[in-house]
Coordinates of C-alpha atoms and ligand atoms in Angstrom, one line a residue:
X67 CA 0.0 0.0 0.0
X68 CA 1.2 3.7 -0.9
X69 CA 0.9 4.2 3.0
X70 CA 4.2 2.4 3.0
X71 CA 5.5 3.9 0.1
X72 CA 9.3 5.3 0.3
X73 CA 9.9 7.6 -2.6
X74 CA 13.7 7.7 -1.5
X75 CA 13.5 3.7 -2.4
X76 CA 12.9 4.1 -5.7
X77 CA 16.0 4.8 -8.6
X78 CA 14.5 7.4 -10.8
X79 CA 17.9 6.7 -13.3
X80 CA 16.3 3.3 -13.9
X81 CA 13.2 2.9 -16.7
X82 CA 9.9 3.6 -15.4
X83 CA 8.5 -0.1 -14.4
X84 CA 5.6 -1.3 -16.8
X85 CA 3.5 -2.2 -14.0
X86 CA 0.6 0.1 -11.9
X87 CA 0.6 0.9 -9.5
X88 CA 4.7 1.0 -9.2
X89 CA 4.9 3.0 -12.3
X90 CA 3.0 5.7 -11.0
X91 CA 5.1 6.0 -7.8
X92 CA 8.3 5.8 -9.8
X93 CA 6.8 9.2 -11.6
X94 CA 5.9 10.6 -8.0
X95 CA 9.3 10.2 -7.0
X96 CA 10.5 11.9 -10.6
X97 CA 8.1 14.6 -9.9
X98 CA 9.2 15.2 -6.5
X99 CA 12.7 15.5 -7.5
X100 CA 11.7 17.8 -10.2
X101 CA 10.1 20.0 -8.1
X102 CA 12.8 20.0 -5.6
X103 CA 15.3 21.2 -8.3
X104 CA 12.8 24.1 -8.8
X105 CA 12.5 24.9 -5.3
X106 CA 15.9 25.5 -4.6
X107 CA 16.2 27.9 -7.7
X108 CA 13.3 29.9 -6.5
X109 CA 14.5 29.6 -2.9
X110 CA 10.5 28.6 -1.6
X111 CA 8.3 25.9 -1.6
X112 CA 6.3 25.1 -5.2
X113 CA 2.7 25.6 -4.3
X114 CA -0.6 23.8 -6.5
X115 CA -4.3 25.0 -6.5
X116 CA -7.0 22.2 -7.4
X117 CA -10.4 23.7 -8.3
X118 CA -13.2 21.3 -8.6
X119 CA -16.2 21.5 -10.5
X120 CA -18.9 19.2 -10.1
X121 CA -20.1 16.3 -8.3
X122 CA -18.5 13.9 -5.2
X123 CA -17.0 12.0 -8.2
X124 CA -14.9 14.7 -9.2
X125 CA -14.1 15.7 -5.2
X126 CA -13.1 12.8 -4.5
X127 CA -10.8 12.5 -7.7
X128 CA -9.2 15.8 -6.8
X129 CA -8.8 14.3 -3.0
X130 CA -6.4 11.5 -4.7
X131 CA -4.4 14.3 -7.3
X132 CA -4.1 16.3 -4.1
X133 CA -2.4 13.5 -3.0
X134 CA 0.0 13.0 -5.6
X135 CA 1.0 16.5 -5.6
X136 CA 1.7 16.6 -2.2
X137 CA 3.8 13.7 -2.4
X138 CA 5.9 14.9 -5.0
X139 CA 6.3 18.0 -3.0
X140 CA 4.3 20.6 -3.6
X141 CA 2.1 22.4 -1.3
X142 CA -1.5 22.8 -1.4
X143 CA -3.1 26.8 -1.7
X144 CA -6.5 28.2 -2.6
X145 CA -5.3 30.5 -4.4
X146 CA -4.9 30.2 -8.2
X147 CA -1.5 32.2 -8.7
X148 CA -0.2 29.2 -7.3
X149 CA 3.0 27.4 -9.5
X150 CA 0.9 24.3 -10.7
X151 CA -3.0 25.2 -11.3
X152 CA -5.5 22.2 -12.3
X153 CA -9.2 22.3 -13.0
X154 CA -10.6 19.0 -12.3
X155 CA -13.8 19.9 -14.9
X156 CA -17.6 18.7 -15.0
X157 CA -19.9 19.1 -18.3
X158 CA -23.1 17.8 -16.9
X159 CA -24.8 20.9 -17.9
X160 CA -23.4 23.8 -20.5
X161 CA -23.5 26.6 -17.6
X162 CA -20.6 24.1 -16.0
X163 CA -18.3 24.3 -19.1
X164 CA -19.2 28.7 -19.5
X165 CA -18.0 28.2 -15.8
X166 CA -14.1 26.9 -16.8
X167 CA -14.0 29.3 -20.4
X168 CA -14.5 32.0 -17.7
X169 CA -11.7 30.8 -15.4
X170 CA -9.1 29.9 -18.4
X171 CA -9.5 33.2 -19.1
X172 CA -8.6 34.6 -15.8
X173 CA -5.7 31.9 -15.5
X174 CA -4.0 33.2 -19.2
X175 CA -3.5 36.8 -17.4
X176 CA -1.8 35.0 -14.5
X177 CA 0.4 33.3 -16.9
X178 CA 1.5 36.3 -18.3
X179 CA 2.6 37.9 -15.0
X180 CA 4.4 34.2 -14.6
X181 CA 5.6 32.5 -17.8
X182 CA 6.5 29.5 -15.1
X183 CA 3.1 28.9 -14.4
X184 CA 1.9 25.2 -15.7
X185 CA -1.9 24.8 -15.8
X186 CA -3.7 21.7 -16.4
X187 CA -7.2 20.5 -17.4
X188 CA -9.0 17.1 -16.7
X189 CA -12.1 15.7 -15.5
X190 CA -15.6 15.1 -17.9
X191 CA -15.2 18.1 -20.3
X192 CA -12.3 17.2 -21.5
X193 CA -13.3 13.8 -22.7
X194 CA -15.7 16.2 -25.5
X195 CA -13.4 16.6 -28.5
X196 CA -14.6 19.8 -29.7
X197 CA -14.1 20.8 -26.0
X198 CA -10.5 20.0 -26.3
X199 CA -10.0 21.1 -30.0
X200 CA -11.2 24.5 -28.9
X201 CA -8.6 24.2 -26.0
X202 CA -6.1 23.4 -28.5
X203 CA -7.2 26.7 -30.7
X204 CA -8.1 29.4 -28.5
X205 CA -6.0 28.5 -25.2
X206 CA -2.9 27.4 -26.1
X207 CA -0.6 28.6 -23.1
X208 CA -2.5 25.5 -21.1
X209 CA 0.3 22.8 -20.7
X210 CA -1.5 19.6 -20.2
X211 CA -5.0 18.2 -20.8
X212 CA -6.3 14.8 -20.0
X213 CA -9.5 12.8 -19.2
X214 CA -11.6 10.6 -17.0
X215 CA -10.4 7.2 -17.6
X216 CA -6.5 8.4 -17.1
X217 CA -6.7 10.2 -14.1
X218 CA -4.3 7.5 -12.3
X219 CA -1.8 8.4 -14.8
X220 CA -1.6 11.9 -13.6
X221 CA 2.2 11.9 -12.1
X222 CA 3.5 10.7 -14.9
X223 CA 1.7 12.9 -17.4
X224 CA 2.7 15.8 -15.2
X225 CA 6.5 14.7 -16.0
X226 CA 6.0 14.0 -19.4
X227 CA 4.2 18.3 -19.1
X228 CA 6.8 19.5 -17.6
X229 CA 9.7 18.2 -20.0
X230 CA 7.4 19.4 -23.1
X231 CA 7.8 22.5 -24.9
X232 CA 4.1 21.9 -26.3
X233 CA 0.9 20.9 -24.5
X234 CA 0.6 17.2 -23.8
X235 CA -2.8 16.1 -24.5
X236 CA -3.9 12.8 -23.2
X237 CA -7.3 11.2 -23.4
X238 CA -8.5 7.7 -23.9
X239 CA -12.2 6.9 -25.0
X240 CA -12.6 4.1 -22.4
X241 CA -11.2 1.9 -19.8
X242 CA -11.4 -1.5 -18.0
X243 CA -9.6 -0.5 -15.9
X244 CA -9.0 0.2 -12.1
X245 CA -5.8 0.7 -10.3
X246 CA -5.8 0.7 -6.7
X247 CA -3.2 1.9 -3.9
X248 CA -2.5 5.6 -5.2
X249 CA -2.4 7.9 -3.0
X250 CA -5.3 10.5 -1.8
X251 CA -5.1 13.8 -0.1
X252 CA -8.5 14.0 2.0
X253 CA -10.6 17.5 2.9
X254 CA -11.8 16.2 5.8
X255 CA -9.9 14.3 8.1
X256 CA -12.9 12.7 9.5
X257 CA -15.5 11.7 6.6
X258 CA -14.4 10.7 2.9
X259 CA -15.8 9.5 0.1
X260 CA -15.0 5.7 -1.1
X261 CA -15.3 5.0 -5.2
X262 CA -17.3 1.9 -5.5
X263 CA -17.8 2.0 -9.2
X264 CA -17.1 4.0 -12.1
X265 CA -19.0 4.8 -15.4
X266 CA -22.7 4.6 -16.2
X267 CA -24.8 2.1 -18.3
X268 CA -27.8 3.9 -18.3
X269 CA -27.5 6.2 -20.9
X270 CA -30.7 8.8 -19.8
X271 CA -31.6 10.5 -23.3
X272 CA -30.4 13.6 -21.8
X273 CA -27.2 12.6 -19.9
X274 CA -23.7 13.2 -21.1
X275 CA -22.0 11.2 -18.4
X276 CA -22.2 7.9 -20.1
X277 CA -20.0 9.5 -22.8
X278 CA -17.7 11.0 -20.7
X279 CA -17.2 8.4 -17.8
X280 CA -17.4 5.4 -19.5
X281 CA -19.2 1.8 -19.1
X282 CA -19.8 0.6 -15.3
X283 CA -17.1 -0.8 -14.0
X284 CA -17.3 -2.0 -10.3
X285 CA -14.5 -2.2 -8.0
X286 CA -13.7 -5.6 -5.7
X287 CA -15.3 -5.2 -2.5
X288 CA -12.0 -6.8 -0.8
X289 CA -10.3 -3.6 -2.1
X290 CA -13.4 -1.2 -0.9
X291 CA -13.4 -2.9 2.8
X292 CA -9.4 -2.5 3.0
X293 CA -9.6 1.1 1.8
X294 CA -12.5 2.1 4.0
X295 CA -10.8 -0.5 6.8
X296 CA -7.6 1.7 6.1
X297 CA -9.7 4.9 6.5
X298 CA -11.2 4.3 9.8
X299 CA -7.8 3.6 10.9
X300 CA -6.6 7.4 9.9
X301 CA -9.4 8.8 11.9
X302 CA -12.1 8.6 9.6
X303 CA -16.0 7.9 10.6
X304 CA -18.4 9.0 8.0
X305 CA -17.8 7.9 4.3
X306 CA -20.0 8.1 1.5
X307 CA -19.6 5.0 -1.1
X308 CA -20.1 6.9 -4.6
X309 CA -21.3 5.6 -7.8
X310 CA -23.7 7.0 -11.1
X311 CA -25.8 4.3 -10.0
X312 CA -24.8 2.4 -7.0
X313 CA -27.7 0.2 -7.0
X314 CA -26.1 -1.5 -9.8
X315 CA -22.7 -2.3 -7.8
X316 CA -21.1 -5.4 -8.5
X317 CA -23.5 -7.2 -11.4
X318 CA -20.1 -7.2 -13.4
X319 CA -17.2 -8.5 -11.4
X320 CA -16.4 -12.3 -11.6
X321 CA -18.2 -13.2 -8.4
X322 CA -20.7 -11.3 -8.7
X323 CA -22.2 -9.4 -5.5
X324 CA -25.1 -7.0 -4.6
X325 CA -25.1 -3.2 -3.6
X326 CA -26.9 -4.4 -0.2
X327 CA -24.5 -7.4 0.6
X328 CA -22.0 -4.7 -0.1
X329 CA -23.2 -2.9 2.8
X330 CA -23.6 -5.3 5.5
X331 CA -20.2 -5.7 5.0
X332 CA -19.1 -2.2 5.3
X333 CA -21.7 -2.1 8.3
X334 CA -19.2 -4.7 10.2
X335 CA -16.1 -2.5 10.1
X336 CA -15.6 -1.4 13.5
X337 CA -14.9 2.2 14.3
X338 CA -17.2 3.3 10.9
X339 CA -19.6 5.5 12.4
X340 CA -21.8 6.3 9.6
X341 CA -22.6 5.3 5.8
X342 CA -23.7 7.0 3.1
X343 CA -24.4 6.4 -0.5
X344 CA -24.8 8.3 -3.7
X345 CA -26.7 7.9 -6.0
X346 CA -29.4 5.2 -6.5
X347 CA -31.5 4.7 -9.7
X348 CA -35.1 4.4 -8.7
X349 CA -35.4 0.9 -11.5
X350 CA -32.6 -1.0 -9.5
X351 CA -33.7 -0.4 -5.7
X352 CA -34.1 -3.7 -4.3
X353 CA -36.1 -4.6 -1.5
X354 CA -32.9 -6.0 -0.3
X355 CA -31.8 -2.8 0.3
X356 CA -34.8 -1.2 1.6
X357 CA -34.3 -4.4 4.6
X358 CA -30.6 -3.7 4.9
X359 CA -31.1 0.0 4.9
X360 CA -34.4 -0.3 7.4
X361 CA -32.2 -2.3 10.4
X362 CA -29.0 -1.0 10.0
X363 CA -27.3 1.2 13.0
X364 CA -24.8 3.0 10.9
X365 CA -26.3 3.4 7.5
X366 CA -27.4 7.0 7.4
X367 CA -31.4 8.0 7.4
X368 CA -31.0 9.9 4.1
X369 CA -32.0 8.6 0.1
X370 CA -31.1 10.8 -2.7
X371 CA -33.8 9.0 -5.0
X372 CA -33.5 11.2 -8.8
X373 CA -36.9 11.6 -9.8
X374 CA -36.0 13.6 -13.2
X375 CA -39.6 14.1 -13.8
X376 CA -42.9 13.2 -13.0
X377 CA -44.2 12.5 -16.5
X378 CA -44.4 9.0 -17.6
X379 CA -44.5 10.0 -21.0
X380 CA -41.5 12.2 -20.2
X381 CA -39.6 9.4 -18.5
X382 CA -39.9 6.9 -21.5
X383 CA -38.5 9.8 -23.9
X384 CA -35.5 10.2 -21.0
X385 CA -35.0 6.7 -20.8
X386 CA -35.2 6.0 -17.1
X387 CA -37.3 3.2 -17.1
X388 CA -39.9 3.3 -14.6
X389 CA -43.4 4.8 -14.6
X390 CA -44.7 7.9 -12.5
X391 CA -46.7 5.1 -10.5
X392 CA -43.7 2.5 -10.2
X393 CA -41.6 5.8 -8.5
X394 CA -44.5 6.4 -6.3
X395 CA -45.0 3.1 -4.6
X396 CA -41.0 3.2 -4.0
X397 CA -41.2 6.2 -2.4
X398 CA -44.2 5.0 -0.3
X399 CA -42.6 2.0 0.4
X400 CA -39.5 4.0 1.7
X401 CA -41.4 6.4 3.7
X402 CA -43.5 3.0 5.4
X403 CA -40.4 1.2 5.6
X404 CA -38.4 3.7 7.6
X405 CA -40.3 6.6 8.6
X406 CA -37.3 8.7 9.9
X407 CA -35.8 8.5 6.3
X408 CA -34.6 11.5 4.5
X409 CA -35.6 11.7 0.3
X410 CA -34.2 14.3 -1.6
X411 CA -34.2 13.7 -5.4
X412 CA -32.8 15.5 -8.5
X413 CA -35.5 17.1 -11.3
X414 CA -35.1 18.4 -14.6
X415 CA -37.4 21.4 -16.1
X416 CA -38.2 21.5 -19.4
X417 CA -37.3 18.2 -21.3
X418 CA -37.9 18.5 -25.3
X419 CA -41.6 17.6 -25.7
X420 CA -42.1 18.5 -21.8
X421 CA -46.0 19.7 -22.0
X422 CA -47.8 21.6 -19.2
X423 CA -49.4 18.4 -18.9
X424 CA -46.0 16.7 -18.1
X425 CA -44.7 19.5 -15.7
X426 CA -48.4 19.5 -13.5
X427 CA -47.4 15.5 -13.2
X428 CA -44.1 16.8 -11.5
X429 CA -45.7 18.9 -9.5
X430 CA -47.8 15.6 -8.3
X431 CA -45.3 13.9 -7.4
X432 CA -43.5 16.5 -5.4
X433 CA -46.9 16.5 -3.4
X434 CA -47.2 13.7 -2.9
X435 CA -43.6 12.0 -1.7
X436 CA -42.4 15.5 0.1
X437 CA -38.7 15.4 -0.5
X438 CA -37.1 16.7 2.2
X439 CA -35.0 19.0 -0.1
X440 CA -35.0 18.8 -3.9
X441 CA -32.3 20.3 -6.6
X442 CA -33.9 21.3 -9.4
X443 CA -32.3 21.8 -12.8
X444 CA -33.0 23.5 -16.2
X445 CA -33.2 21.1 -18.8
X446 CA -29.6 21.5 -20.8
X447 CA -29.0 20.4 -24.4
X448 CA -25.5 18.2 -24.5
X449 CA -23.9 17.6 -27.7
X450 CA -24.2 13.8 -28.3
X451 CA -26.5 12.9 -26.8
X452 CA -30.2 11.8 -27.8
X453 CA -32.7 13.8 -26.0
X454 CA -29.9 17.2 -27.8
X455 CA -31.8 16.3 -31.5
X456 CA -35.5 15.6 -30.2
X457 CA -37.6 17.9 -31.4
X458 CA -39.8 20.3 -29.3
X459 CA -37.2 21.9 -27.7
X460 CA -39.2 23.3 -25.0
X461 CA -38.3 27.9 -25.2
X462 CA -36.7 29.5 -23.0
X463 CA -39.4 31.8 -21.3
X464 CA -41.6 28.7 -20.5
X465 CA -39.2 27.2 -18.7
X466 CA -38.1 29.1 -16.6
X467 CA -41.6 30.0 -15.1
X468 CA -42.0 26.4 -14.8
X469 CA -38.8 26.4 -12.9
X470 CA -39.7 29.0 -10.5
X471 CA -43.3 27.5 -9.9
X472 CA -41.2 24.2 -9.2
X473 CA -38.8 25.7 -7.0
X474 CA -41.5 27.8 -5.1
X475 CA -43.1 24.3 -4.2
X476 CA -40.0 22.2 -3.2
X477 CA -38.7 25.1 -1.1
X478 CA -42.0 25.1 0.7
X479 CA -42.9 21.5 1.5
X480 CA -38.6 20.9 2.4
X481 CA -39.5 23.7 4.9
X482 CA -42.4 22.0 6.6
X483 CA -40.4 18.5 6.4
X484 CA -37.2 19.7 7.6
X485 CA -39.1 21.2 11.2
X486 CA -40.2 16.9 11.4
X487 CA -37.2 16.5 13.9
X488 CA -37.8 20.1 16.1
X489 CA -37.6 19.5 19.7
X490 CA -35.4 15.9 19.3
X491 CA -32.0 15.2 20.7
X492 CA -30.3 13.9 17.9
X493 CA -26.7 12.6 16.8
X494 CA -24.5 15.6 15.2
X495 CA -21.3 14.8 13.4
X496 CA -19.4 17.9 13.8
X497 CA -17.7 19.0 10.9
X498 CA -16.6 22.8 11.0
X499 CA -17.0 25.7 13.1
X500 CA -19.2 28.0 11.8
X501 CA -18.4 30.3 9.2
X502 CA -20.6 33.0 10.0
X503 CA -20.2 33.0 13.9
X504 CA -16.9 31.5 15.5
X505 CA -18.9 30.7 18.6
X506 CA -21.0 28.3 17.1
X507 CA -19.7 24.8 15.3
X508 CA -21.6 23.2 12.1
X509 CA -22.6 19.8 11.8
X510 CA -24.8 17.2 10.4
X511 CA -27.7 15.0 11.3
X512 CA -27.9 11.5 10.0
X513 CA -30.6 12.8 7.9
X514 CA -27.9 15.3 6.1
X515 CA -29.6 18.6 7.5
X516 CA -27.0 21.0 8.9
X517 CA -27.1 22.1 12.9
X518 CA -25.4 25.0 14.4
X519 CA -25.0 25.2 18.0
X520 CA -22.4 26.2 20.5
X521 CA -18.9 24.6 20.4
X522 CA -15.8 24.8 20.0
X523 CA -12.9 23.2 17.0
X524 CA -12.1 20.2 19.4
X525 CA -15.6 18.7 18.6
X526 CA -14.5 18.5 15.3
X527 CA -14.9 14.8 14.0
X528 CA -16.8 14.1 16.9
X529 CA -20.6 12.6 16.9
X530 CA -22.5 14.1 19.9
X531 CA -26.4 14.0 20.8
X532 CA -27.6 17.8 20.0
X533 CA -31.2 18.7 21.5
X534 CA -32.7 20.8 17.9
X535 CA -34.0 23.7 19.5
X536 CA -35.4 25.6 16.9
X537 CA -35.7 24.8 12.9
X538 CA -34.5 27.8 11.2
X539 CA -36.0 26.4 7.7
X540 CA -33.5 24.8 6.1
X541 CA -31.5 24.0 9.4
X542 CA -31.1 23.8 13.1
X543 CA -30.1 25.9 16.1
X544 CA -29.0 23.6 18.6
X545 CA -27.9 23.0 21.9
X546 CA -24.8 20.0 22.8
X547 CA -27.4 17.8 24.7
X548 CA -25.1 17.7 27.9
X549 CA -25.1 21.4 28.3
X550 CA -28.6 21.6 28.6
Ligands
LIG120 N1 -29.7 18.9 -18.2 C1 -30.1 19.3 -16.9 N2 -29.8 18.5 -15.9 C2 -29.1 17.3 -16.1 N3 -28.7 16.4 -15.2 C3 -28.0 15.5 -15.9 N4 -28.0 15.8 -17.2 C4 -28.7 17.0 -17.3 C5 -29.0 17.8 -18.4 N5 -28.6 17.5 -19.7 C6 -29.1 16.4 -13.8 C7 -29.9 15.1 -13.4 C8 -28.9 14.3 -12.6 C9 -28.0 15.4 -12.0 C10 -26.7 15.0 -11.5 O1 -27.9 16.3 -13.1 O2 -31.0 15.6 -12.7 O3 -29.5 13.5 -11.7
LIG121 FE1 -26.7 10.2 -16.2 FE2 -28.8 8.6 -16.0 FE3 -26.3 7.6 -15.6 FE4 -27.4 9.3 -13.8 S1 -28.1 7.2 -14.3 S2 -25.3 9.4 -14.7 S3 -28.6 10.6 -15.1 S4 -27.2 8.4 -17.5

C-alpha cells in the first residue's frame, strides 16, 4: 500500500516499471525530484491549487491528485497564482463548461505575469473533443490536458508536461480498468468518500455522463473494505460510497455481489460510524436494500432518489425506465419502511416535448412524496446525446416560469419536512465551526440537514447528541445535549 510507500527507495535513473501501481510511484518520485530542483532555484516551496467543478466523483478525484501532488512535493493553496493550477472539470450541464471558459481566461493573465506557471485540465469536459479542439485553438498557453479514464496516470503525465515544450494532450475513449493503492489527499480528516464503481450504463436520453465516464465498472469489494478499513484507521467515521448508480454495484465482477451485501459488509467495520451512499437509480432499488437499509445502526437515514420528472411519457423519452406510479410506490414504500428516512431527489425542467401536462405530473409527485430538499435543474442540451436532436425543444421563457413555480413548491414543502425533527436530541457529526459566527460549530444529522450550535474546534470529528432547538428552515439551532 502507498501508505508504505518510500519515494527515497525508488531509482529514478532506472526505466519507469511497466507495472501500476509501481509506475505511477516511480513518476511521484521523478516529480518530487523535479520539483525540488525548482524549489531550490526559486528559494521557496512550489505551491498547487485544485479547483473542482462538479459532483462527489470529481471531489473525491481531486482528494487523490491532491495527494500526488503533495507527495511529490508541492504544497496545497487556494489560491490560483499558485506554480501548478489544475481544473478537475464537469460538463453535466453547458453553464458548467461557460463556468471553466471563464476561469481559463482569468488563468492566461496570471500566466503572463508568470511565464512559469503550468496549468492543467481534466475531469468530464475534457473527454468532448470539440471541448479540447477549442482548448487546443483558443488556449494554447495550457500545458496539459487529460481525461476521466487516465486520471491514475496523472504523475507521470505531469513529468511528461513538464519536459514538453508543447501541451501534452492525453485522453482515452474508455477503460477496464482500475488501479488501486495511489495515494489520496483527503478535505476532511474525518469523513471521505469511497469510489465503489465507475462509469454509467444507463445512458438517460439527456445525460452526457455515459459518454464522458465510460461503461460501469465496479471495484472488488475486498479492495473497498481494505480502503475504508484503512480509513477508519486514519481517523475517519463517515464515508460516503459513490457511484452513477450504485444500485447496480457489482453485477459485473467475476463473483458477482449485490449493492446491499455490499453494505452489510461495510456495516461490520468497526470504528465506521456512519454510511452514506450516492446515487441510487429508482429501477434497481431492491427490497434488499430497503431491509438492509431499514435495520442498520450506521447506515445513514438519508436517500437521494433522482426523480427527473414526473411525466411517464416524459420518463420513456428520458429513458429512465420506470413509470410515475412504479416511483410512487418506492417512495411509499420508503417512507413505510423507515419513517425517519430522509428523500431528496434531483428534477429536470423542461425536457424536449415537456407539456404543461408533463410539468403538472411533476408537481404531483413533489406532493405527494415531500422530498425533504430537492435540486432542481434546467433542462440543458449536450452535444451527443439523444434527447440534444429531439424535437420540441421546449423555449426559454416557458421554462423558466416552470422552474420557478417548481422551485417555489420544493422550497416550501422541504420547509415543513425539515421542522419533522424540532424538539429531538439527535446525533450531530461535527464537521466545521461556523463560518458565519466562530462561537458556534456546524454539523450534520444522519438525515444530512446541517445544525449549528455552540462549540468549540475540538468537537470536530466528533458525533455528539444535540437537543434541535429551533428549525430555522432549512436548518437547526441547537444546543450540545449535555449542556442543557
Ligand atoms: N440537463 C439538466 N440536468 C441534467 N442532469 C443530468 N444531465 C442533465 C442535463 N442535460 C441532472 C440530473 C442528474 C443530475 C446529476 O444532473 O438531474 O440527476
Ligand atoms: Fe446520467 Fe442517468 Fe447515468 Fe445518472 S443514471 S449518470 S442521469 S445516464
Amino acid at each position: 500500500m502507498y501508505s508504505h510507500l518510500n519515494l527515497d527507495e525508488i531509482d529514478v535513473t532506472k526505466e519507469a516499471p511497466a507495472l501500476e501501481p509501481q509506475r505511477q510511484y516511480y513518476f511521484i518520485a521523478r516529480l518530487r525530484q523535479m520539483t525540488e530542483q525548482q524549489s531550490r532555484r526559486e528559494g521557496r516551496k512550489l505551491t498547487s491549487c485544485i479547483r473542482t467543478f462538479g459532483c462527489q466523483m470529481n471531489a473525491r478525484d481531486s482528494e487523490k491528485l491532491r495527494g500526488i501532488l503533495e507527495l511529490a512535493g508541492y504544497e496545497n493553496t487556494d489560491s490560483e497564482e499558485a506554480d501548478f493550477v489544475l481544473y478537475n472539470t464537469c460538463t453535466v450541464r453547458e453553464n458548467a463548461n461557460q463556468k471553466v471558459y471563464g476561469h481559463l481566461g482569468y488563468l492566461s493573465g496570471l500566466k503572463k505575469k508568470n511565464p512559469h506557471k503550468v496549468i492543467a485540465l481534466c475531469g468530464c469536459m475534457m473527454q468532448e473533443p470539440e471541448v479540447v479542439e477549442k482548448i487546443k485553438k483558443s488556449y494554447r498557453f495550457v500545458n496539459l490536458v487529460f481525461g476521466t479514464h487516465n486520471i491514475y496516470k496523472f504523475a507521470e503525465l505531469l513529468v511528461t508536461a513538464l519536459e514538453s515544450e508543447r501541451m501534452v494532450v492525453d485522453l482515452w475513449k474508455d477503460t477496464d480498468k482500475i488501479v488501486e493503492d495511489l495515494p489520496a489527499q483527503r478535505t476532511y480528516p474525518f469523513k471521505s468518500g469511497v469510489n465503489i464503481m465507475f462509469g454509467c450504463n444507463n445512458f438517460c436520453s439527456y445525460c452526457i455522463v455515459p459518454y464522458v465516464r465510460g461503461r460501469e465498472r465496479s471495484r472488488r469489494p475486498e479492495d473497498i473494505i481494505a480502503e475504508i478499513e484503512g480509513l477508519v484507521r486514519d481517523g475517519v467515521v463517515e464515508i460516503m460510497l459513490l457511484g452513477q448508480n450504485v444500485n447496480s454495484y457489482g453485477k459485473n465482477l467475476d463473483e458477482p455481489i449485490t449493492f446491499a451485501e455490499l453494505l452489510r459488509r461495510v456495516e461490520r467495520i468497526e470504528g465506521l460510524e456512519r454510511i452514506r451512499f450516492m446515487t441510487s437509480h429508482p429501477k434497481d432499488l431492491s427490497d434488499e436494500l430497503i431491509e438492509v437499509m431499514k435495520h442498520s445502526q450506521k447506515i445513514c437515514r438519508h436517500l437521494h432518489l433522482p426523480l427527473q420528472s414526473g411525466s411517464t411519457r416524459i420518463l420513456k423519452q428520458m429513458n429512465r425506465r420506470y413509470t410515475k406510479e412504479q416511483y410512487l410506490a418506492l417512495a411509499q414504500r420508503l417512507r413505510q419502511e423507515i419513517p425517519d428516512l430522509s428523500l431528496t431527489t434531483d428534477i429536470i425542467v423542461g425536457f424536449p416535448g415537456e407539456t404543461e401536462e408533463d410539468f403538472q405530473e411533476t408537481l404531483d409527485v413533489v406532493r405527494k412524496v415531500r422530498y425533504d430538499s430537492a435540486f432542481t435543474f434546467i433542462y440543458s442540451r449536450r452535444t451527443g446525446t439523444p434527447a440534444a436532436v429531439m424535437e420540441d425543444q421546449v423555449p426559454e421563457d416557458v421554462v423558466k416560469e416552470r422552474f420557478q413555480r417548481l422551485l417555489l413548491l420544493v422550497q416550501e414543502i422541504s420547509q415543513e419536512m425539515s421542522k419533522r425533527v424540532e424538539g429531538q436530541t439527535l446525533p450531530v457529526l461535527v464537521e466545521s465551526v461556523n463560518e458565519q459566527d466562530g462561537s458556534l460549530v456546524t454539523g450534520r444529522l444522519s438525515n444530512n440537514l446541517l445544525v449549528h450550535f455552540p462549540g468549540t474546534k475540538d468537537l470536530i470529528g466528533k458525533i455528539l447528541p444535540v437537543y434541535l432547538k429551533e428549525c430555522k428552515g432549512f436548518y437547526y439551532l441547537g444546543e450540545a445535549a449535555d449542556l442543557q
